[in-house]
Short mmCIF file of C-alpha atoms (C1' of nucleotides) in Angstrom, two decimals:
data_model
loop_
_atom_site.label_atom_id
_atom_site.label_comp_id
_atom_site.label_asym_id
_atom_site.label_seq_id
_atom_site.Cartn_x
_atom_site.Cartn_y
_atom_site.Cartn_z
CA MET A 1 -25.47 75.80 72.69
CA LEU A 2 -27.68 72.81 73.37
CA ASP A 3 -28.84 70.33 70.74
CA ILE A 4 -32.41 71.14 69.67
CA LYS A 5 -33.02 67.51 68.75
CA LYS A 6 -32.20 66.34 72.26
CA ILE A 7 -34.38 69.06 73.74
CA ARG A 8 -37.20 67.86 71.52
CA GLU A 9 -36.81 64.34 72.89
CA ASN A 10 -36.88 65.27 76.56
CA PRO A 11 -38.13 68.81 77.16
CA GLU A 12 -39.04 68.30 80.83
CA PHE A 13 -35.50 67.26 81.69
CA TYR A 14 -33.97 70.26 79.95
CA GLN A 15 -36.44 72.67 81.51
CA ALA A 16 -35.70 71.36 85.01
CA GLU A 17 -31.91 71.18 84.67
CA THR A 18 -31.42 74.57 83.00
CA ALA A 19 -33.64 76.15 85.63
CA LYS A 20 -31.14 74.96 88.23
CA LYS A 21 -28.58 77.16 86.48
CA ASN A 22 -30.90 80.14 86.80
CA SER A 23 -32.03 80.16 83.19
CA GLN A 24 -34.98 82.43 82.43
CA VAL A 25 -35.57 80.93 78.99
CA SER A 26 -38.58 78.68 78.67
CA ILE A 27 -37.86 75.47 76.83
CA SER A 28 -41.39 75.23 75.54
CA SER A 29 -41.09 78.57 73.73
CA VAL A 30 -38.06 77.19 71.89
CA LEU A 31 -40.00 74.07 70.98
CA ASP A 32 -43.01 76.08 69.80
CA LEU A 33 -40.75 77.87 67.36
CA ASP A 34 -39.32 74.53 66.30
CA VAL A 35 -42.78 73.19 65.45
CA GLN A 36 -43.57 76.34 63.44
CA ARG A 37 -40.26 76.16 61.66
CA ARG A 38 -40.73 72.58 60.57
CA LYS A 39 -44.27 73.21 59.38
CA ILE A 40 -43.27 76.11 57.15
CA LEU A 41 -40.14 74.29 56.06
CA THR A 42 -42.18 71.38 54.76
CA GLU A 43 -44.37 73.71 52.68
CA ALA A 44 -41.38 75.60 51.29
CA GLU A 45 -39.58 72.42 50.41
CA SER A 46 -42.44 70.94 48.45
CA LEU A 47 -42.73 74.19 46.45
CA LYS A 48 -39.00 74.07 45.78
CA SER A 49 -39.32 70.51 44.64
CA GLN A 50 -42.02 71.60 42.21
CA ARG A 51 -39.92 74.48 40.94
CA ASN A 52 -36.93 72.24 40.39
CA SER A 53 -38.76 69.72 38.28
CA VAL A 54 -40.65 72.35 36.26
CA SER A 55 -37.47 74.35 35.65
CA LYS A 56 -35.89 71.23 34.28
CA LYS A 57 -38.84 70.84 31.94
CA ILE A 58 -38.47 74.45 30.77
CA GLY A 59 -34.92 73.73 29.79
CA GLU A 60 -36.05 70.77 27.70
CA LEU A 61 -38.86 72.73 26.04
CA LYS A 62 -36.46 75.54 25.13
CA LYS A 63 -34.05 73.07 23.63
CA LYS A 64 -36.83 71.82 21.37
CA GLY A 65 -37.76 75.41 20.52
CA GLU A 66 -41.23 75.16 22.06
CA ASP A 67 -43.05 77.90 23.94
CA SER A 68 -42.77 77.90 27.73
CA SER A 69 -43.84 81.42 28.69
CA ALA A 70 -47.00 80.30 30.52
CA ILE A 71 -45.29 77.97 32.96
CA MET A 72 -42.42 80.43 33.38
CA GLU A 73 -44.91 83.00 34.58
CA GLU A 74 -46.42 80.44 36.94
CA MET A 75 -43.01 79.57 38.32
CA ARG A 76 -42.21 83.21 38.87
CA LYS A 77 -45.18 83.33 41.24
CA VAL A 78 -44.08 80.13 42.94
CA GLY A 79 -40.67 81.72 43.35
CA GLU A 80 -42.23 84.71 45.09
CA ARG A 81 -44.11 82.46 47.49
CA ILE A 82 -40.91 80.56 48.22
CA THR A 83 -39.08 83.78 49.03
CA GLU A 84 -41.90 84.70 51.39
CA LEU A 85 -41.72 81.36 53.21
CA ASP A 86 -37.91 81.39 53.30
CA ASN A 87 -38.03 84.79 54.98
CA GLN A 88 -40.43 83.47 57.59
CA ILE A 89 -38.18 80.49 58.23
CA ARG A 90 -35.15 82.72 58.55
CA ASP A 91 -36.89 84.94 61.08
CA ILE A 92 -38.01 81.95 63.13
CA GLU A 93 -34.55 80.40 63.04
CA GLU A 94 -32.96 83.64 64.16
CA GLU A 95 -35.32 83.91 67.08
CA GLN A 96 -34.85 80.25 67.97
CA LYS A 97 -31.09 80.59 67.85
CA ARG A 98 -31.22 83.73 69.96
CA LEU A 99 -33.13 81.82 72.62
CA LEU A 100 -30.85 78.79 72.38
CA MET A 101 -27.78 80.99 72.80
CA HIS A 102 -29.16 82.21 76.11
CA ILE A 103 -29.84 78.72 77.50
CA PRO A 104 -27.04 77.43 79.74
CA ASN A 105 -25.46 74.01 79.51
CA VAL A 106 -27.02 71.20 81.51
CA PRO A 107 -25.02 70.11 84.58
CA HIS A 108 -23.54 66.60 84.71
CA PRO A 109 -25.40 64.25 87.09
CA SER A 110 -22.30 63.95 89.28
CA CYS A 111 -22.53 67.64 90.25
CA PRO A 112 -24.04 68.31 93.66
CA GLU A 113 -27.46 69.92 93.84
CA GLY A 114 -27.52 73.44 95.17
CA THR A 115 -28.13 77.08 94.45
CA SER A 116 -25.09 79.00 95.66
CA ALA A 117 -21.42 78.79 96.62
CA GLU A 118 -22.51 77.46 100.02
CA ASP A 119 -23.62 74.22 98.40
CA ASN A 120 -20.27 73.50 96.74
CA VAL A 121 -18.49 70.41 98.02
CA VAL A 122 -14.84 70.09 99.00
CA VAL A 123 -13.42 66.98 97.33
CA ARG A 124 -9.75 67.22 98.30
CA THR A 125 -7.59 69.23 100.65
CA TRP A 126 -3.79 69.46 100.46
CA GLY A 127 -1.38 70.92 102.98
CA SER A 128 -2.14 72.47 106.32
CA PRO A 129 -2.79 76.13 107.10
CA LEU A 130 0.25 78.12 108.16
CA VAL A 131 0.24 79.86 111.55
CA HIS A 132 2.70 82.76 111.71
CA SER A 133 4.95 83.15 114.74
CA PHE A 134 4.94 86.91 114.12
CA THR A 135 2.35 89.42 112.99
CA PRO A 136 2.26 89.14 109.20
CA VAL A 137 1.37 92.00 106.84
CA GLU A 138 -0.97 91.77 103.94
CA HIS A 139 0.43 91.29 100.45
CA LYS A 140 -0.21 94.85 99.33
CA THR A 141 1.83 96.27 102.16
CA LEU A 142 4.57 93.69 101.85
CA GLY A 143 4.85 94.07 98.09
CA GLU A 144 4.97 97.84 98.23
CA ARG A 145 7.63 97.79 100.95
CA LEU A 146 9.75 95.41 98.89
CA GLY A 147 9.12 97.38 95.70
CA LEU A 148 7.41 94.49 93.93
CA PHE A 149 4.11 96.20 93.03
CA ASP A 150 3.18 99.79 92.22
CA PHE A 151 -0.58 100.18 92.44
CA GLU A 152 -0.60 103.97 92.58
CA ARG A 153 1.19 104.50 89.31
CA GLY A 154 -0.90 101.77 87.69
CA ALA A 155 -4.01 103.63 88.74
CA LYS A 156 -2.54 106.87 87.43
CA ILE A 157 -2.05 105.59 83.91
CA SER A 158 -5.01 103.19 83.61
CA GLY A 159 -7.22 103.13 86.71
CA SER A 160 -7.63 100.88 89.69
CA GLY A 161 -7.26 97.20 88.97
CA PHE A 162 -4.29 97.72 86.67
CA PRO A 163 -1.26 96.87 88.78
CA VAL A 164 2.33 97.53 87.79
CA TYR A 165 4.90 94.89 88.72
CA ARG A 166 8.42 96.22 89.14
CA GLY A 167 11.92 94.96 89.57
CA LEU A 168 12.00 91.61 91.34
CA GLY A 169 8.19 91.68 91.44
CA ALA A 170 8.09 91.78 87.65
CA ARG A 171 10.63 89.01 87.52
CA LEU A 172 8.73 86.90 90.04
CA GLU A 173 5.56 87.33 88.00
CA ARG A 174 7.42 86.19 84.90
CA ALA A 175 8.95 83.29 86.84
CA LEU A 176 5.50 82.03 87.78
CA ILE A 177 4.33 82.16 84.17
CA GLN A 178 7.40 80.38 82.91
CA PHE A 179 7.26 77.75 85.64
CA PHE A 180 3.66 76.97 84.75
CA LEU A 181 4.39 76.73 81.03
CA ASP A 182 7.41 74.50 81.58
CA GLN A 183 5.33 72.13 83.71
CA HIS A 184 2.65 71.94 81.04
CA ARG A 185 5.20 71.19 78.35
CA GLN A 186 6.41 68.25 80.42
CA ASN A 187 2.81 67.05 80.62
CA GLY A 188 2.45 66.94 76.85
CA PHE A 189 0.88 70.32 76.14
CA GLU A 190 1.67 72.33 73.04
CA GLU A 191 2.27 75.98 73.90
CA VAL A 192 0.36 78.64 71.99
CA VAL A 193 0.82 82.40 71.84
CA PRO A 194 -2.62 83.63 70.82
CA PRO A 195 -4.00 87.02 69.77
CA TYR A 196 -5.35 89.14 72.62
CA LEU A 197 -8.02 90.71 70.44
CA VAL A 198 -10.60 88.43 68.91
CA ASN A 199 -13.68 88.88 66.77
CA ARG A 200 -17.32 88.46 67.71
CA LYS A 201 -17.53 84.94 66.31
CA ALA A 202 -14.75 83.67 68.58
CA MET A 203 -16.28 85.39 71.60
CA THR A 204 -19.57 83.70 70.77
CA GLY A 205 -17.97 80.30 70.23
CA THR A 206 -16.83 80.01 73.83
CA SER A 207 -20.12 81.56 75.06
CA GLN A 208 -18.82 84.85 76.47
CA LEU A 209 -21.28 86.32 73.98
CA PRO A 210 -24.08 87.08 73.55
CA LYS A 211 -24.90 86.94 77.24
CA PHE A 212 -21.95 88.65 78.87
CA GLU A 213 -21.03 91.43 76.49
CA GLU A 214 -21.00 94.05 79.24
CA ASP A 215 -18.17 92.18 81.01
CA MET A 216 -15.83 92.59 78.04
CA TYR A 217 -13.58 95.39 76.91
CA ARG A 218 -14.59 96.22 73.37
CA CYS A 219 -12.82 97.85 70.47
CA ASP A 220 -15.92 98.36 68.39
CA LYS A 221 -15.52 101.86 67.09
CA ASP A 222 -13.76 100.73 63.93
CA ASP A 223 -13.22 97.01 64.33
CA ASP A 224 -15.76 95.04 66.40
CA LEU A 225 -12.97 93.29 68.30
CA PHE A 226 -12.88 92.27 71.95
CA LEU A 227 -10.03 92.06 74.44
CA ILE A 228 -9.88 88.47 75.63
CA PRO A 229 -11.02 87.79 79.22
CA THR A 230 -9.03 84.52 79.11
CA ALA A 231 -6.86 82.64 76.61
CA GLU A 232 -9.65 80.06 76.57
CA VAL A 233 -11.31 82.20 73.92
CA PRO A 234 -8.63 82.29 71.21
CA VAL A 235 -7.32 78.81 71.98
CA THR A 236 -10.66 76.97 72.08
CA ASN A 237 -11.71 78.66 68.85
CA LEU A 238 -8.50 77.70 67.04
CA TYR A 239 -10.20 74.67 65.54
CA ASP A 240 -13.58 76.25 64.70
CA ASP A 241 -15.10 74.66 61.59
CA GLU A 242 -12.38 72.02 61.52
CA PHE A 243 -11.98 68.30 62.01
CA ILE A 244 -9.52 67.02 64.60
CA PRO A 245 -8.44 63.45 63.80
CA GLU A 246 -9.72 61.03 66.44
CA GLU A 247 -6.22 59.72 67.21
CA LYS A 248 -5.07 63.22 68.19
CA LEU A 249 -7.61 63.45 71.03
CA PRO A 250 -7.17 64.67 73.63
CA LEU A 251 -5.39 67.58 72.01
CA ARG A 252 -3.63 69.45 74.82
CA LEU A 253 -2.87 73.15 74.35
CA CYS A 254 -1.69 75.74 76.83
CA ALA A 255 -1.23 79.46 76.51
CA TYR A 256 -0.04 82.38 78.55
CA SER A 257 -1.99 85.55 78.02
CA ALA A 258 -2.91 88.76 79.69
CA CYS A 259 -6.61 88.70 80.57
CA PHE A 260 -8.93 91.69 80.51
CA ARG A 261 -12.15 91.89 82.50
CA ARG A 262 -14.37 94.86 83.17
CA GLU A 263 -15.68 93.20 86.36
CA ALA A 264 -18.73 95.40 86.06
CA GLY A 265 -20.72 95.25 89.24
CA SER A 266 -18.08 93.75 91.50
CA TYR A 267 -17.11 96.18 94.19
CA GLY A 268 -16.13 95.85 97.79
CA LYS A 269 -13.49 94.21 99.88
CA ASP A 270 -12.15 91.92 97.17
CA THR A 271 -10.66 94.86 95.31
CA ARG A 272 -7.63 95.40 97.57
CA GLY A 273 -4.24 94.89 95.99
CA LEU A 274 -4.09 91.96 93.62
CA LEU A 275 -7.34 90.32 94.66
CA ARG A 276 -9.53 91.43 91.75
CA LEU A 277 -8.10 93.07 88.66
CA HIS A 278 -9.09 94.40 85.26
CA GLN A 279 -5.89 93.06 83.75
CA PHE A 280 -4.02 90.03 84.97
CA ASN A 281 -1.79 87.24 83.76
CA LYS A 282 -2.87 83.67 83.40
CA VAL A 283 -1.71 80.44 81.85
CA GLU A 284 -4.66 78.53 80.46
CA MET A 285 -4.91 74.83 79.65
CA VAL A 286 -7.31 73.63 76.95
CA TYR A 287 -8.25 70.08 75.99
CA PHE A 288 -10.12 68.96 72.91
CA SER A 289 -11.37 65.57 74.08
CA HIS A 290 -12.92 62.41 72.73
CA PRO A 291 -16.59 62.65 73.75
CA GLU A 292 -16.45 59.28 75.47
CA ARG A 293 -13.40 60.14 77.56
CA SER A 294 -13.88 63.78 78.48
CA TYR A 295 -14.64 63.10 82.13
CA GLN A 296 -11.44 61.09 82.55
CA ASP A 297 -9.62 63.97 80.88
CA HIS A 298 -11.33 66.41 83.22
CA GLU A 299 -9.84 64.63 86.22
CA GLU A 300 -6.41 64.66 84.57
CA LEU A 301 -6.71 68.38 83.90
CA VAL A 302 -7.64 69.27 87.47
CA GLY A 303 -4.70 67.12 88.60
CA HIS A 304 -2.32 69.23 86.50
CA ALA A 305 -3.56 72.42 88.14
CA GLU A 306 -3.34 70.92 91.64
CA ASN A 307 0.20 69.78 91.00
CA LEU A 308 1.33 73.36 90.40
CA LEU A 309 0.15 74.46 93.82
CA LYS A 310 1.75 71.43 95.46
CA GLN A 311 5.09 72.28 93.92
CA LEU A 312 4.76 75.86 95.09
CA GLY A 313 4.08 74.52 98.57
CA LEU A 314 0.77 76.35 98.85
CA PRO A 315 -2.07 74.62 100.78
CA PHE A 316 -5.27 74.42 98.79
CA HIS A 317 -8.51 72.56 98.44
CA THR A 318 -10.45 71.46 95.40
CA ILE A 319 -14.18 71.96 95.33
CA VAL A 320 -16.79 70.70 92.91
CA LEU A 321 -19.31 73.39 92.10
CA CYS A 322 -22.98 72.73 92.68
CA LYS A 323 -25.41 73.01 89.79
CA GLY A 324 -26.52 76.52 90.71
CA ASP A 325 -23.03 78.00 91.09
CA MET A 326 -21.52 76.79 87.85
CA GLY A 327 -20.72 78.94 84.86
CA PHE A 328 -23.04 79.29 81.89
CA GLY A 329 -21.34 76.84 79.53
CA ALA A 330 -19.94 74.30 81.97
CA ALA A 331 -21.35 70.81 82.54
CA LYS A 332 -19.01 70.21 85.45
CA CYS A 333 -16.54 72.45 87.17
CA TYR A 334 -13.86 72.19 89.82
CA ASP A 335 -12.43 75.26 91.51
CA LEU A 336 -9.03 75.28 93.17
CA GLU A 337 -8.79 77.60 96.14
CA VAL A 338 -5.48 78.40 97.74
CA TRP A 339 -5.31 79.18 101.45
CA ALA A 340 -4.20 82.73 102.18
CA PRO A 341 -3.19 82.81 105.88
CA VAL A 342 -3.02 86.60 106.14
CA GLU A 343 -6.31 87.11 104.38
CA LYS A 344 -7.50 84.17 106.45
CA ARG A 345 -9.58 82.81 103.62
CA TRP A 346 -9.58 80.69 100.48
CA LEU A 347 -8.80 82.40 97.17
CA GLU A 348 -9.91 80.98 93.83
CA VAL A 349 -6.89 80.50 91.59
CA SER A 350 -8.20 78.03 89.05
CA SER A 351 -11.43 76.91 87.52
CA VAL A 352 -11.39 73.66 85.57
CA SER A 353 -14.45 72.93 83.45
CA ASN A 354 -15.82 70.34 81.09
CA PHE A 355 -18.11 71.96 78.53
CA GLU A 356 -18.93 68.67 76.79
CA ASP A 357 -20.10 69.65 73.28
CA PHE A 358 -21.66 72.98 74.31
CA GLN A 359 -18.82 75.10 72.90
CA ALA A 360 -18.00 72.66 70.10
CA ARG A 361 -21.54 72.98 68.75
CA ARG A 362 -21.21 76.75 68.52
CA GLY A 363 -17.77 76.54 66.99
CA ASN A 364 -18.55 73.45 64.88
CA ILE A 365 -15.48 71.56 66.08
CA LYS A 366 -15.69 67.93 65.04
CA THR A 367 -13.94 64.64 64.85
CA LYS A 368 -14.77 61.54 62.85
CA ILE A 369 -15.61 58.39 64.82
CA ASN A 370 -16.48 55.16 62.95
CA GLY A 371 -17.04 57.19 59.80
CA LYS A 372 -19.43 59.60 61.48
CA ASN A 373 -19.00 63.28 62.26
CA VAL A 374 -19.19 63.93 65.98
CA LEU A 375 -18.66 67.10 68.00
CA VAL A 376 -15.63 66.96 70.28
CA HIS A 377 -15.77 67.90 73.93
CA THR A 378 -13.90 70.99 75.07
CA LEU A 379 -12.34 71.42 78.50
CA ASN A 380 -10.28 74.15 80.01
CA GLY A 381 -8.71 75.15 83.25
CA SER A 382 -6.49 77.82 84.63
CA GLY A 383 -3.02 76.62 85.24
CA LEU A 384 -2.84 79.10 86.93
CA ALA A 385 -3.95 82.72 87.24
CA THR A 386 -1.01 84.56 88.82
CA PRO A 387 -2.37 87.39 91.01
CA ARG A 388 -3.89 85.36 93.83
CA VAL A 389 -1.03 82.88 93.67
CA MET A 390 1.20 85.91 94.24
CA VAL A 391 -0.98 86.88 97.20
CA ALA A 392 -0.65 83.38 98.65
CA ILE A 393 3.11 83.44 98.15
CA CYS A 394 3.34 86.78 99.97
CA ASP A 395 1.14 85.43 102.75
CA HIS A 396 3.07 82.17 103.15
CA TYR A 397 6.64 83.04 102.44
CA GLN A 398 7.03 86.37 104.24
CA GLN A 399 9.48 86.34 107.15
CA ALA A 400 9.55 88.11 110.51
CA ASP A 401 12.20 90.53 109.21
CA GLY A 402 9.94 91.69 106.37
CA SER A 403 11.72 89.73 103.65
CA LEU A 404 10.10 87.32 101.21
CA VAL A 405 11.51 83.85 100.59
CA ILE A 406 11.23 82.63 96.99
CA PRO A 407 9.51 79.25 96.62
CA GLU A 408 12.14 76.72 95.69
CA VAL A 409 10.73 75.76 92.29
CA LEU A 410 10.83 79.40 91.20
CA ARG A 411 14.45 80.05 92.12
CA PRO A 412 15.89 78.74 88.83
CA TYR A 413 13.79 81.39 87.09
CA MET A 414 15.12 84.09 89.46
CA GLY A 415 18.79 83.48 88.77
CA GLY A 416 19.05 81.37 91.91
CA LEU A 417 17.80 84.16 94.17
CA ASP A 418 16.29 82.69 97.35
CA VAL A 419 15.02 85.71 99.24
CA ILE A 420 13.87 89.26 98.48
CA ARG A 421 14.86 91.82 101.14
CA ALA A 422 13.92 95.45 101.60
CA LYS A 423 16.61 97.82 100.38
"C1'" G B 1 -3.14 101.65 50.88
"C1'" G B 2 -3.22 100.16 45.18
"C1'" A B 3 -3.48 96.22 41.14
"C1'" G B 4 -4.26 91.19 39.76
"C1'" A B 5 -5.46 85.88 40.84
"C1'" A B 6 -7.72 82.31 43.82
"C1'" U B 7 -11.47 79.86 47.46
"C1'" U B 8 -16.06 73.38 45.23
"C1'" A B 9 -17.50 67.91 50.56
"C1'" G B 10 -12.08 65.33 55.55
"C1'" C B 11 -8.22 65.85 51.21
"C1'" C B 12 -7.41 66.37 45.77
"C1'" U B 13 -9.76 67.73 41.46
"C1'" A B 14 -14.02 68.64 37.10
"C1'" A B 15 -18.45 71.15 35.33
"C1'" U B 16 -20.83 76.12 26.78
"C1'" G B 17 -26.66 79.85 32.70
"C1'" G B 18 -30.11 73.77 32.48
"C1'" U B 19 -29.92 71.86 38.42
"C1'" A B 20 -22.50 69.61 41.46
"C1'" A B 21 -18.80 64.62 37.82
"C1'" G B 22 -14.60 61.91 39.44
"C1'" G B 23 -10.56 60.16 42.57
"C1'" C B 24 -8.23 59.40 47.51
"C1'" A B 25 -9.08 58.62 52.63
"C1'" G B 26 -12.81 56.75 56.09
"C1'" C B 27 -17.20 53.46 57.62
"C1'" A B 28 -20.42 49.09 56.80
"C1'" G B 29 -21.25 44.70 54.08
"C1'" U B 30 -20.23 40.52 50.37
"C1'" C B 31 -16.25 37.15 49.35
"C1'" U B 32 -12.07 34.79 52.44
"C1'" U B 33 -9.48 30.16 57.55
"C1'" G B 34 -7.67 35.35 58.25
"C1'" A B 35 -5.86 39.59 55.71
"C1'" A B 36 -5.27 41.99 51.09
"C1'" A B 37 -7.56 42.61 46.44
"C1'" A B 38 -12.21 42.94 44.08
"C1'" C B 39 -17.35 44.19 44.33
"C1'" U B 40 -21.81 46.77 46.67
"C1'" G B 41 -23.66 50.55 49.76
"C1'" C B 42 -22.67 54.68 52.91
"C1'" C B 43 -19.49 58.67 53.18
"C1'" G B 44 -21.96 67.78 54.40
"C1'" U B 45 -26.83 69.70 56.82
"C1'" G B 46 -32.08 69.78 57.67
"C1'" G B 47 -37.25 67.74 57.21
"C1'" G B 48 -40.04 63.01 56.99
"C1'" C B 49 -42.25 56.67 60.40
"C1'" A B 50 -40.77 55.78 55.51
"C1'" A B 51 -40.53 56.09 50.20
"C1'" C B 52 -38.25 60.31 49.50
"C1'" C B 53 -37.68 65.71 49.49
"C1'" A B 54 -35.04 70.16 50.27
"C1'" C B 55 -30.60 72.78 51.18
"C1'" U B 56 -25.04 72.98 50.55
"C1'" U B 57 -19.58 75.33 45.45
"C1'" G B 58 -15.53 81.05 51.28
"C1'" G B 59 -19.88 84.67 53.85
"C1'" G B 60 -24.01 87.96 52.50
"C1'" G B 61 -27.14 90.17 48.73
"C1'" G B 62 -28.95 90.71 43.44
"C1'" U B 63 -30.44 89.28 38.16
"C1'" U B 64 -33.16 84.68 36.24
"C1'" C B 65 -38.34 79.96 35.24
"C1'" G B 66 -33.37 78.09 36.67
"C1'" A B 67 -26.68 80.54 39.22
"C1'" G B 68 -20.52 76.92 40.99
"C1'" U B 69 -21.05 79.85 36.32
"C1'" C B 70 -23.41 86.69 35.40
"C1'" C B 71 -23.57 91.39 38.79
"C1'" C B 72 -22.69 93.86 43.79
"C1'" U B 73 -20.46 93.45 48.55
"C1'" C B 74 -17.47 91.38 52.51
"C1'" A B 75 -13.69 87.88 54.34
"C1'" U B 76 -9.35 85.05 53.74
"C1'" U B 77 -4.98 83.34 50.90
"C1'" C B 78 -1.24 84.12 47.06
"C1'" U B 79 1.63 87.43 43.54
"C1'" C B 80 3.29 92.37 42.37
"C1'" C B 81 3.64 97.74 43.76
"C1'" G B 82 3.73 101.48 47.66
"C1'" C B 83 4.50 102.65 52.88
"C1'" C B 84 6.56 101.18 57.63
"C1'" A B 85 9.27 98.26 61.51
#
RNA sequence: GGAGAAUUAGCCUAAUGGUAAGGCAGCAGUCUUGAAAACUGCCGUGGGCAACCACUUGGGGGUUCGAGUCCCUCAUUCUCCGCCA
C-alpha cells in the first residue's frame, strides 16, 4: 500500500508511475475521497470537542447537585450527529482503502522503462551453454526412465501439476532443499519452519490479497484460511504490528515450504513435466531492511541466489525487470533464469524483489530510528524454487548412456552417490 | 470441547462510570573541556500554516450526556478438566 500523504504531495508522479505497472485505479479519485474525508473529519472533531467539554461540565454540575437535563438532551442530539458523521467517514475510508489496496507499488528509478518481458535487461550472465555430444532427452522422459518422478500417479490422486518424486528422485529433491538451507545458514540467515495455511490478514499483508484471490487455494468453508503460494507470506508477516530494533536490521530469515498455486489461466506448453506446477518446493529468503540500505541489501540478496546456481554448475543470467513487467508490490525486481539446454530456453528459478515499505505499511512493521517510528523495507527472493532447477540438472547432467550425474555439491546429501543409473 | 483468569503506549505498571497517572528505555536540548548526573521538552495515530483539536486501554458492537471501567461478541495467552497423538 502506498502512502496517501506522499500521493497528496505529488499526484502526477504517482499517476504516471502506477500506470506503467498497468494500474486501472485513478489517483485523482483517491484524492477526491481524501478531500471529502478530511472535510467531514474536521466537522466531526469539532463536535466531539464540544461534547467532551460539555460532558465534563455535566459531571461538575451533578457533583454540586444542580440540574443538567437540558444540556444532556442537547448533547444527546450532538451525539447522534457525531455518529452520523463517523459513519460517513468510515464509509469513505473503506472505499479509499479499497482503492489504495489495488494500486501497485511505484517502480524504482533504476528500473528500465518498458511494458513487457521483452523490455527486461540482462545484467549478468554466468557460465556458457552446454552443447550435447549425443541426442539428449527431456527431463520428463529422463526422470521417468530413471524412476525419479511419477506424474501419472500424481495426477491420479490430485490432478495434473502435482508431481510425485520417488526413490532417488525424492532424495535428490530433498538434497536440493537441504543444500540451499545450509548455504543460507552460512550466510547468516535464521531458518524458519512456517505454517502452510495462513489467514486473510497475512495474505493481505504481502499483497496477494485482495487483488489475486483467484490464484490461491482457499479453505474458506469453515476457516477462511489460504494455502501459501510462497513462504514469503508467513515469513514476511511474522513481524506484523511489531518493532524490529534498528541494530537487528537487516534481519535475514529463510524458510523451506511447499508452495501452492492455482495458476488459473496459464495453459500451454509450459505445463510439461516439472515446468509449471500447482504444488512445488521452494526455499525462500526474506530480509527486513533498514530503509536507507535496502538497495544494498537487495544486491546482496540476489548475489546469494546466484551463488547457489554457480555451485550447482548451472549457467544462468540475471535480468532486471522493466517497470511494466514487475509484480504488483515490487519496487525493483531481478529474475534469475537458468539455461536449460534440452528445452533450449531460459527458465525462471528465482525472483528477488525489494518492496520498500509497500508491504511493511500493510503489515505495520516498524523500527525506531533517531527516536522516530519508521516502516522497515521488506525484500524477498527465491533461493531457490526446486522444480526448474531439477529440470536444468536433468538437462545438464544427463549422460549418453541415459544416466544422470549428481552435481558435486549435492553428493554429500545423497550419501556420496555420484550417478543415478537406470535399473 | 468445557470452566476460570488475563490483554493498557517499545517495555513495565496505575486508574469509586467523570474523560488514561507513573516509571524504564529512546530522541532532542540546557549545563559540561568531554562524558555521566541533573534539569527541560519530545517520546501511538490522524486533522490543522499554526495555536490547538480529535482519536487510541487486544478486535468489533451496545448501554450512557460521558466507558479502560457495565453488557454482548470475537481473537489470543495462561491455569484446570475432558478427548487425542
